[in-house]
């Protein structure tokens, strides 16, 4: 009887060890737990104008999907908070050895401005902007946007049967910030409360590959409008200007987002300009090696200064973009 008990006890202990090993090795069984492979994904956000990894500083939440060659989701996980701010952060991926595609949607986890698709296939992994509606008017957003990031890597190699394997997944930023300044040529004050600022664009819905899906135009309204003061030093009074801050989704060549400024009282359009064309005006010689889309994906902040005459009409002979003076040709916008 005692010997039967010992046999049963050894069997139970062996089964427990197998379960532990299986759990530690992604449901695979190894003779030695130290032989278990450890697969990790290291996120990088250096697709910016400084070519420096800003992941730890900017990204606050990540969701990673691991896909098989047929595009089915075999594993996924999310993480947010302080752990991502560590310079050595990486996510453990628990899958059997093999090669997989990796897809990630990441954000700043502040305003809840995006929703992510759910399902079993990568084609389900879309991302949509959470907008508001106002009757028959276009849908709109009147708050700042969460910073949104996207990453995709094909055939990530997790085929090693032992040891630690870390794969780097690069991210692109999908959100852009615009600061728009209105200034009178005469130096007279500009009343910021006289104007409505907005960006109209059809970029509220993104597919699993980060391309834009067909969608109606959405209106990104200024989330901050205020008066600014420039101390010129040689004048008794400071120069008063109107400043508006706006955010918008990804700028994609072939689409036509527009910056619009209107008078509140009459609805009259002060200016309406093609945003992508104007953004590319200051691509510059230093960036001529980048194609236009890469430049738009790397550059995420724009400062634009427009000048008005005494009747609050736009003087369209020149503007400033990111401190560059751009002389405009009088062509159809």
mmCIF file of C-alpha atoms in Angstrom:
data_model
loop_
_atom_site.group_PDB
_atom_site.id
_atom_site.type_symbol
_atom_site.label_atom_id
_atom_site.label_comp_id
_atom_site.label_asym_id
_atom_site.label_seq_id
_atom_site.Cartn_x
_atom_site.Cartn_y
_atom_site.Cartn_z
ATOM 1 C CA UNK A 1 0.000 0.000 0.000
ATOM 2 C CA UNK A 2 2.821 2.356 0.901
ATOM 3 C CA UNK A 3 4.606 1.615 -2.364
ATOM 4 C CA UNK A 4 1.387 2.321 -4.325
ATOM 5 C CA UNK A 5 1.089 5.643 -2.507
ATOM 6 C CA UNK A 6 4.676 6.554 -3.405
ATOM 7 C CA UNK A 7 4.042 5.733 -7.084
ATOM 8 C CA UNK A 8 0.937 7.897 -7.116
ATOM 9 C CA UNK A 9 2.797 10.738 -5.365
ATOM 10 C CA UNK A 10 5.655 10.600 -7.897
ATOM 11 C CA UNK A 11 3.088 10.633 -10.707
ATOM 12 C CA UNK A 12 1.331 13.685 -9.276
ATOM 13 C CA UNK A 13 4.622 15.548 -8.780
ATOM 14 C CA UNK A 14 5.744 14.723 -12.318
ATOM 15 C CA UNK A 15 2.420 15.965 -13.705
ATOM 16 C CA UNK A 16 2.737 19.176 -11.724
ATOM 17 C CA UNK A 17 6.257 19.790 -13.032
ATOM 18 C CA UNK A 18 5.082 19.180 -16.592
ATOM 19 C CA UNK A 19 2.267 21.692 -16.108
ATOM 20 C CA UNK A 20 4.690 24.272 -14.719
ATOM 21 C CA UNK A 21 7.108 23.728 -17.601
ATOM 22 C CA UNK A 22 4.271 23.880 -20.106
ATOM 23 C CA UNK A 23 3.002 27.147 -18.629
ATOM 24 C CA UNK A 24 6.459 28.712 -18.617
ATOM 25 C CA UNK A 25 7.151 27.681 -22.204
ATOM 26 C CA UNK A 26 3.929 28.786 -23.840
ATOM 27 C CA UNK A 27 2.244 25.396 -23.469
ATOM 28 C CA UNK A 28 5.304 23.531 -24.812
ATOM 29 C CA UNK A 29 7.043 20.779 -22.808
ATOM 30 C CA UNK A 30 10.799 20.902 -22.170
ATOM 31 C CA UNK A 31 13.032 18.507 -20.216
ATOM 32 C CA UNK A 32 14.802 21.438 -18.578
ATOM 33 C CA UNK A 33 12.865 24.642 -17.776
ATOM 34 C CA UNK A 34 16.054 26.627 -18.481
ATOM 35 C CA UNK A 35 15.709 25.559 -22.123
ATOM 36 C CA UNK A 36 12.412 27.425 -22.405
ATOM 37 C CA UNK A 37 12.641 30.207 -25.000
ATOM 38 C CA UNK A 38 11.583 33.717 -23.998
ATOM 39 C CA UNK A 39 10.119 35.823 -26.797
ATOM 40 C CA UNK A 40 9.841 39.591 -26.371
ATOM 41 C CA UNK A 41 8.826 42.610 -28.445
ATOM 42 C CA UNK A 42 10.669 45.895 -27.967
ATOM 43 C CA UNK A 43 8.695 48.921 -29.176
ATOM 44 C CA UNK A 44 10.476 51.871 -30.781
ATOM 45 C CA UNK A 45 9.156 55.257 -31.851
ATOM 46 C CA UNK A 46 11.996 56.844 -33.820
ATOM 47 C CA UNK A 47 9.971 57.529 -36.983
ATOM 48 C CA UNK A 48 10.180 61.239 -36.209
ATOM 49 C CA UNK A 49 12.191 64.238 -37.366
ATOM 50 C CA UNK A 50 14.849 63.740 -34.683
ATOM 51 C CA UNK A 51 15.318 60.035 -35.525
ATOM 52 C CA UNK A 52 15.421 59.391 -31.768
ATOM 53 C CA UNK A 53 13.427 56.798 -29.849
ATOM 54 C CA UNK A 54 10.692 58.674 -27.942
ATOM 55 C CA UNK A 55 8.614 55.614 -27.002
ATOM 56 C CA UNK A 56 9.202 55.819 -23.256
ATOM 57 C CA UNK A 57 8.368 59.534 -23.211
ATOM 58 C CA UNK A 58 5.260 59.572 -25.421
ATOM 59 C CA UNK A 59 3.485 56.202 -25.499
ATOM 60 C CA UNK A 60 1.338 55.332 -22.478
ATOM 61 C CA UNK A 61 -0.625 52.284 -23.683
ATOM 62 C CA UNK A 62 0.119 49.446 -26.112
ATOM 63 C CA UNK A 63 -1.915 46.624 -27.581
ATOM 64 C CA UNK A 64 0.009 43.990 -29.505
ATOM 65 C CA UNK A 65 -1.470 41.348 -31.814
ATOM 66 C CA UNK A 66 0.485 38.293 -32.993
ATOM 67 C CA UNK A 67 -0.738 36.905 -36.317
ATOM 68 C CA UNK A 68 -0.114 33.613 -38.085
ATOM 69 C CA UNK A 69 0.676 33.489 -41.843
ATOM 70 C CA UNK A 70 -3.039 33.233 -42.615
ATOM 71 C CA UNK A 71 -3.756 36.505 -40.782
ATOM 72 C CA UNK A 72 -5.469 34.951 -37.764
ATOM 73 C CA UNK A 73 -4.817 36.395 -34.323
ATOM 74 C CA UNK A 74 -3.034 33.746 -32.252
ATOM 75 C CA UNK A 75 -2.175 35.914 -29.244
ATOM 76 C CA UNK A 76 -2.687 39.465 -28.011
ATOM 77 C CA UNK A 77 -2.002 41.543 -24.934
ATOM 78 C CA UNK A 78 -2.292 45.118 -23.669
ATOM 79 C CA UNK A 79 -0.255 47.064 -21.186
ATOM 80 C CA UNK A 80 -0.280 50.637 -19.945
ATOM 81 C CA UNK A 81 1.076 52.848 -17.231
ATOM 82 C CA UNK A 82 4.452 53.373 -15.651
ATOM 83 C CA UNK A 83 6.002 50.160 -16.973
ATOM 84 C CA UNK A 84 6.136 51.634 -20.476
ATOM 85 C CA UNK A 85 8.214 54.587 -19.284
ATOM 86 C CA UNK A 86 11.156 52.346 -18.435
ATOM 87 C CA UNK A 87 13.858 52.562 -21.065
ATOM 88 C CA UNK A 88 14.225 48.773 -21.165
ATOM 89 C CA UNK A 89 10.509 47.975 -21.501
ATOM 90 C CA UNK A 90 9.545 45.041 -23.708
ATOM 91 C CA UNK A 91 6.472 42.800 -23.823
ATOM 92 C CA UNK A 92 6.690 39.037 -23.303
ATOM 93 C CA UNK A 93 4.997 37.131 -26.139
ATOM 94 C CA UNK A 94 3.687 33.664 -25.291
ATOM 95 C CA UNK A 95 3.483 31.686 -28.518
ATOM 96 C CA UNK A 96 4.924 28.408 -29.847
ATOM 97 C CA UNK A 97 8.156 28.725 -31.812
ATOM 98 C CA UNK A 98 7.638 30.044 -35.338
ATOM 99 C CA UNK A 99 7.417 33.146 -37.476
ATOM 100 C CA UNK A 100 4.589 35.624 -36.967
ATOM 101 C CA UNK A 101 3.395 39.018 -38.120
ATOM 102 C CA UNK A 102 3.135 41.681 -35.418
ATOM 103 C CA UNK A 103 0.565 44.509 -35.369
ATOM 104 C CA UNK A 104 0.296 47.185 -32.683
ATOM 105 C CA UNK A 105 -2.011 50.081 -31.911
ATOM 106 C CA UNK A 106 -0.635 52.376 -29.221
ATOM 107 C CA UNK A 107 -1.804 55.671 -27.757
ATOM 108 C CA UNK A 108 -1.273 58.207 -25.014
ATOM 109 C CA UNK A 109 -4.254 56.851 -23.030
ATOM 110 C CA UNK A 110 -5.506 60.294 -21.965
ATOM 111 C CA UNK A 111 -8.716 61.376 -23.721
ATOM 112 C CA UNK A 112 -10.249 58.156 -25.066
ATOM 113 C CA UNK A 113 -10.504 59.546 -28.577
ATOM 114 C CA UNK A 114 -10.030 56.240 -30.427
ATOM 115 C CA UNK A 115 -11.763 52.868 -30.605
ATOM 116 C CA UNK A 116 -10.083 49.711 -31.849
ATOM 117 C CA UNK A 117 -11.698 46.881 -33.772
ATOM 118 C CA UNK A 118 -12.081 43.412 -32.291
ATOM 119 C CA UNK A 119 -12.214 40.005 -33.942
ATOM 120 C CA UNK A 120 -10.194 36.951 -34.896
ATOM 121 C CA UNK A 121 -8.485 38.249 -38.061
ATOM 122 C CA UNK A 122 -6.067 41.073 -38.757
ATOM 123 C CA UNK A 123 -8.652 42.607 -41.078
ATOM 124 C CA UNK A 124 -10.776 43.213 -37.973
ATOM 125 C CA UNK A 125 -8.074 45.367 -36.367
ATOM 126 C CA UNK A 126 -9.220 48.769 -37.532
ATOM 127 C CA UNK A 127 -9.047 52.031 -35.592
ATOM 128 C CA UNK A 128 -11.732 54.718 -35.585
ATOM 129 C CA UNK A 129 -11.980 58.206 -34.152
ATOM 130 C CA UNK A 130 -14.691 58.786 -31.552
ATOM 131 C CA UNK A 131 -16.521 61.849 -32.845
ATOM 132 C CA UNK A 132 -19.596 63.852 -31.909
ATOM 133 C CA UNK A 133 -22.620 64.625 -34.079
ATOM 134 C CA UNK A 134 -24.753 67.727 -34.475
ATOM 135 C CA UNK A 135 -27.801 67.165 -36.641
ATOM 136 C CA UNK A 136 -27.040 67.273 -40.341
ATOM 137 C CA UNK A 137 -23.674 68.965 -39.810
ATOM 138 C CA UNK A 138 -20.462 66.958 -40.257
ATOM 139 C CA UNK A 139 -19.287 64.903 -37.313
ATOM 140 C CA UNK A 140 -16.733 66.762 -35.245
ATOM 141 C CA UNK A 141 -14.128 66.584 -32.497
ATOM 142 C CA UNK A 142 -13.590 69.613 -30.256
ATOM 143 C CA UNK A 143 -10.952 68.254 -27.865
ATOM 144 C CA UNK A 144 -7.286 67.431 -28.159
ATOM 145 C CA UNK A 145 -6.578 63.932 -29.500
ATOM 146 C CA UNK A 146 -4.737 61.080 -27.880
ATOM 147 C CA UNK A 147 -1.396 60.607 -29.561
ATOM 148 C CA UNK A 148 -1.924 57.525 -31.740
ATOM 149 C CA UNK A 149 0.799 55.165 -32.981
ATOM 150 C CA UNK A 150 0.790 52.206 -35.342
ATOM 151 C CA UNK A 151 3.306 49.441 -35.954
ATOM 152 C CA UNK A 152 3.526 46.395 -38.212
ATOM 153 C CA UNK A 153 6.274 43.833 -38.757
ATOM 154 C CA UNK A 154 6.067 40.891 -41.122
ATOM 155 C CA UNK A 155 7.598 37.497 -40.335
ATOM 156 C CA UNK A 156 9.016 38.265 -36.893
ATOM 157 C CA UNK A 157 11.342 35.365 -36.116
ATOM 158 C CA UNK A 158 10.403 33.562 -32.919
ATOM 159 C CA UNK A 159 11.654 30.194 -34.153
ATOM 160 C CA UNK A 160 14.460 29.751 -31.604
ATOM 161 C CA UNK A 161 13.801 26.807 -29.291
ATOM 162 C CA UNK A 162 15.788 28.189 -26.351
ATOM 163 C CA UNK A 163 17.209 31.441 -25.033
ATOM 164 C CA UNK A 164 15.891 35.003 -25.097
ATOM 165 C CA UNK A 165 14.726 36.479 -28.416
ATOM 166 C CA UNK A 166 13.816 40.167 -28.691
ATOM 167 C CA UNK A 167 12.261 41.628 -31.832
ATOM 168 C CA UNK A 168 12.060 45.392 -32.413
ATOM 169 C CA UNK A 169 8.733 46.810 -33.631
ATOM 170 C CA UNK A 170 8.880 50.336 -35.043
ATOM 171 C CA UNK A 171 5.945 52.730 -34.638
ATOM 172 C CA UNK A 172 4.616 55.623 -36.709
ATOM 173 C CA UNK A 173 2.667 58.509 -35.234
ATOM 174 C CA UNK A 174 -0.806 59.094 -36.665
ATOM 175 C CA UNK A 175 -1.681 62.392 -34.994
ATOM 176 C CA UNK A 176 -0.560 65.920 -35.826
ATOM 177 C CA UNK A 177 -0.660 69.188 -33.897
ATOM 178 C CA UNK A 178 -1.205 72.582 -35.541
ATOM 179 C CA UNK A 179 -0.734 75.974 -33.969
ATOM 180 C CA UNK A 180 -2.300 78.713 -36.105
ATOM 181 C CA UNK A 181 -1.509 82.390 -35.553
ATOM 182 C CA UNK A 182 -3.465 85.328 -37.030
ATOM 183 C CA UNK A 183 -1.659 88.657 -37.127
ATOM 184 C CA UNK A 184 -2.653 92.039 -38.556
ATOM 185 C CA UNK A 185 -0.120 93.537 -40.953
ATOM 186 C CA UNK A 186 -0.774 96.916 -39.357
ATOM 187 C CA UNK A 187 0.067 95.638 -35.893
ATOM 188 C CA UNK A 188 -3.493 96.239 -34.672
ATOM 189 C CA UNK A 189 -4.803 93.710 -32.133
ATOM 190 C CA UNK A 190 -6.567 90.591 -33.436
ATOM 191 C CA UNK A 191 -9.674 89.568 -31.496
ATOM 192 C CA UNK A 192 -9.436 85.785 -31.144
ATOM 193 C CA UNK A 193 -13.163 85.533 -30.340
ATOM 194 C CA UNK A 194 -14.124 86.706 -33.846
ATOM 195 C CA UNK A 195 -12.895 83.538 -35.586
ATOM 196 C CA UNK A 196 -13.729 79.852 -35.894
ATOM 197 C CA UNK A 197 -10.790 77.528 -36.633
ATOM 198 C CA UNK A 198 -11.165 73.976 -37.930
ATOM 199 C CA UNK A 199 -9.625 71.254 -40.083
ATOM 200 C CA UNK A 200 -11.852 69.171 -42.351
ATOM 201 C CA UNK A 201 -10.519 65.731 -43.311
ATOM 202 C CA UNK A 202 -11.608 62.202 -44.237
ATOM 203 C CA UNK A 203 -9.100 60.455 -41.948
ATOM 204 C CA UNK A 204 -11.280 59.235 -39.078
ATOM 205 C CA UNK A 205 -11.082 55.520 -39.964
ATOM 206 C CA UNK A 206 -7.857 53.512 -40.359
ATOM 207 C CA UNK A 207 -7.487 49.961 -41.674
ATOM 208 C CA UNK A 208 -5.275 47.239 -40.169
ATOM 209 C CA UNK A 209 -2.403 48.343 -42.457
ATOM 210 C CA UNK A 210 -2.755 52.009 -41.368
ATOM 211 C CA UNK A 211 -4.237 53.090 -44.688
ATOM 212 C CA UNK A 212 -7.302 55.317 -44.590
ATOM 213 C CA UNK A 213 -10.638 53.615 -45.122
ATOM 214 C CA UNK A 214 -13.392 55.532 -46.933
ATOM 215 C CA UNK A 215 -15.211 57.803 -44.502
ATOM 216 C CA UNK A 216 -17.139 61.041 -44.459
ATOM 217 C CA UNK A 217 -15.312 64.260 -43.662
ATOM 218 C CA UNK A 218 -14.899 65.017 -40.007
ATOM 219 C CA UNK A 219 -14.370 68.486 -38.558
ATOM 220 C CA UNK A 220 -11.498 68.885 -36.130
ATOM 221 C CA UNK A 221 -12.340 72.042 -34.216
ATOM 222 C CA UNK A 222 -9.775 74.120 -32.372
ATOM 223 C CA UNK A 223 -9.514 72.836 -28.815
ATOM 224 C CA UNK A 224 -7.756 75.995 -27.594
ATOM 225 C CA UNK A 225 -8.125 79.607 -28.806
ATOM 226 C CA UNK A 226 -6.483 82.520 -27.034
ATOM 227 C CA UNK A 227 -4.747 85.875 -27.474
ATOM 228 C CA UNK A 228 -0.990 86.081 -27.693
ATOM 229 C CA UNK A 229 1.355 88.953 -27.086
ATOM 230 C CA UNK A 230 4.645 89.605 -28.841
ATOM 231 C CA UNK A 231 7.064 91.968 -27.139
ATOM 232 C CA UNK A 232 8.785 93.756 -30.017
ATOM 233 C CA UNK A 233 11.008 95.743 -27.735
ATOM 234 C CA UNK A 234 10.892 98.892 -29.874
ATOM 235 C CA UNK A 235 7.199 99.665 -29.328
ATOM 236 C CA UNK A 236 5.368 100.919 -26.304
ATOM 237 C CA UNK A 237 2.724 98.229 -26.722
ATOM 238 C CA UNK A 238 2.998 94.523 -27.424
ATOM 239 C CA UNK A 239 1.671 93.075 -30.657
ATOM 240 C CA UNK A 240 -1.614 91.207 -30.089
ATOM 241 C CA UNK A 241 -2.326 88.089 -32.144
ATOM 242 C CA UNK A 242 -4.929 85.303 -32.151
ATOM 243 C CA UNK A 243 -3.687 81.753 -31.587
ATOM 244 C CA UNK A 244 -5.571 78.499 -32.141
ATOM 245 C CA UNK A 245 -4.436 74.960 -31.396
ATOM 246 C CA UNK A 246 -5.855 72.051 -33.399
ATOM 247 C CA UNK A 247 -5.180 68.337 -33.707
ATOM 248 C CA UNK A 248 -5.880 66.028 -36.624
ATOM 249 C CA UNK A 249 -5.369 62.431 -37.635
ATOM 250 C CA UNK A 250 -2.863 61.008 -40.085
ATOM 251 C CA UNK A 251 -2.035 63.115 -43.149
ATOM 252 C CA UNK A 252 -1.966 60.849 -46.203
ATOM 253 C CA UNK A 253 -0.978 61.824 -49.734
ATOM 254 C CA UNK A 254 -3.911 61.582 -52.123
ATOM 255 C CA UNK A 255 -6.344 62.985 -49.550
ATOM 256 C CA UNK A 256 -7.334 66.634 -49.210
ATOM 257 C CA UNK A 257 -7.654 67.877 -45.630
ATOM 258 C CA UNK A 258 -8.160 71.651 -45.361
ATOM 259 C CA UNK A 259 -7.520 74.259 -42.729
ATOM 260 C CA UNK A 260 -10.493 76.618 -42.491
ATOM 261 C CA UNK A 261 -10.854 79.938 -40.678
ATOM 262 C CA UNK A 262 -14.206 81.715 -40.675
ATOM 263 C CA UNK A 263 -15.751 84.794 -39.104
ATOM 264 C CA UNK A 264 -18.160 83.733 -36.381
ATOM 265 C CA UNK A 265 -20.674 86.513 -36.921
ATOM 266 C CA UNK A 266 -21.220 86.060 -40.650
ATOM 267 C CA UNK A 267 -19.798 82.611 -41.398
ATOM 268 C CA UNK A 268 -17.646 84.222 -44.092
ATOM 269 C CA UNK A 269 -14.516 82.262 -44.970
ATOM 270 C CA UNK A 270 -11.311 84.109 -44.125
ATOM 271 C CA UNK A 271 -9.135 81.367 -45.584
ATOM 272 C CA UNK A 272 -9.346 77.718 -46.637
ATOM 273 C CA UNK A 273 -6.061 76.072 -47.595
ATOM 274 C CA UNK A 274 -5.003 72.512 -48.517
ATOM 275 C CA UNK A 275 -3.218 71.274 -45.419
ATOM 276 C CA UNK A 276 -0.939 68.655 -46.995
ATOM 277 C CA UNK A 277 0.242 70.997 -49.754
ATOM 278 C CA UNK A 278 1.093 73.653 -47.194
ATOM 279 C CA UNK A 279 2.805 71.169 -44.873
ATOM 280 C CA UNK A 280 5.042 70.017 -47.722
ATOM 281 C CA UNK A 281 6.008 73.589 -48.610
ATOM 282 C CA UNK A 282 8.579 73.511 -45.802
ATOM 283 C CA UNK A 283 9.864 69.984 -46.355
ATOM 284 C CA UNK A 284 13.122 71.701 -47.250
ATOM 285 C CA UNK A 285 16.388 70.678 -48.818
ATOM 286 C CA UNK A 286 17.586 68.824 -45.730
ATOM 287 C CA UNK A 287 14.630 66.460 -46.077
ATOM 288 C CA UNK A 288 14.611 66.083 -49.850
ATOM 289 C CA UNK A 289 15.795 62.483 -49.448
ATOM 290 C CA UNK A 290 12.464 61.617 -47.799
ATOM 291 C CA UNK A 291 9.465 60.886 -49.951
ATOM 292 C CA UNK A 292 6.452 63.039 -49.170
ATOM 293 C CA UNK A 293 4.595 60.402 -47.160
ATOM 294 C CA UNK A 294 7.575 59.632 -44.958
ATOM 295 C CA UNK A 295 7.977 63.341 -44.259
ATOM 296 C CA UNK A 296 4.288 63.657 -43.342
ATOM 297 C CA UNK A 297 4.563 60.641 -41.023
ATOM 298 C CA UNK A 298 7.730 61.903 -39.324
ATOM 299 C CA UNK A 299 6.720 65.556 -38.914
ATOM 300 C CA UNK A 300 3.956 65.909 -36.350
ATOM 301 C CA UNK A 301 3.978 69.603 -35.323
ATOM 302 C CA UNK A 302 3.257 72.633 -37.482
ATOM 303 C CA UNK A 303 3.191 76.333 -36.634
ATOM 304 C CA UNK A 304 1.479 78.549 -39.215
ATOM 305 C CA UNK A 305 1.277 82.357 -39.210
ATOM 306 C CA UNK A 306 -1.250 84.077 -41.469
ATOM 307 C CA UNK A 307 -1.524 87.845 -41.960
ATOM 308 C CA UNK A 308 -4.741 89.878 -42.163
ATOM 309 C CA UNK A 309 -5.528 93.331 -43.505
ATOM 310 C CA UNK A 310 -7.572 95.953 -41.641
ATOM 311 C CA UNK A 311 -10.841 94.268 -42.768
ATOM 312 C CA UNK A 312 -9.769 90.836 -41.446
ATOM 313 C CA UNK A 313 -9.144 89.551 -44.970
ATOM 314 C CA UNK A 314 -6.252 87.174 -45.520
ATOM 315 C CA UNK A 315 -3.225 88.746 -47.197
ATOM 316 C CA UNK A 316 -2.232 85.712 -49.243
ATOM 317 C CA UNK A 317 1.140 86.864 -50.549
ATOM 318 C CA UNK A 318 3.170 85.024 -47.891
ATOM 319 C CA UNK A 319 2.865 82.995 -44.706
ATOM 320 C CA UNK A 320 5.195 81.528 -42.098
ATOM 321 C CA UNK A 321 5.275 77.752 -41.503
ATOM 322 C CA UNK A 322 7.535 76.379 -38.761
ATOM 323 C CA UNK A 323 9.448 79.707 -38.840
ATOM 324 C CA UNK A 324 10.004 79.472 -42.609
ATOM 325 C CA UNK A 325 8.708 82.368 -44.681
ATOM 326 C CA UNK A 326 6.887 81.023 -47.732
ATOM 327 C CA UNK A 327 6.070 83.374 -50.611
ATOM 328 C CA UNK A 328 2.909 82.137 -52.291
ATOM 329 C CA UNK A 329 2.181 82.074 -55.971
ATOM 330 C CA UNK A 330 -1.348 83.214 -56.811
ATOM 331 C CA UNK A 331 -2.730 79.904 -58.054
ATOM 332 C CA UNK A 332 -5.985 78.100 -57.447
ATOM 333 C CA UNK A 333 -5.963 76.506 -53.982
#
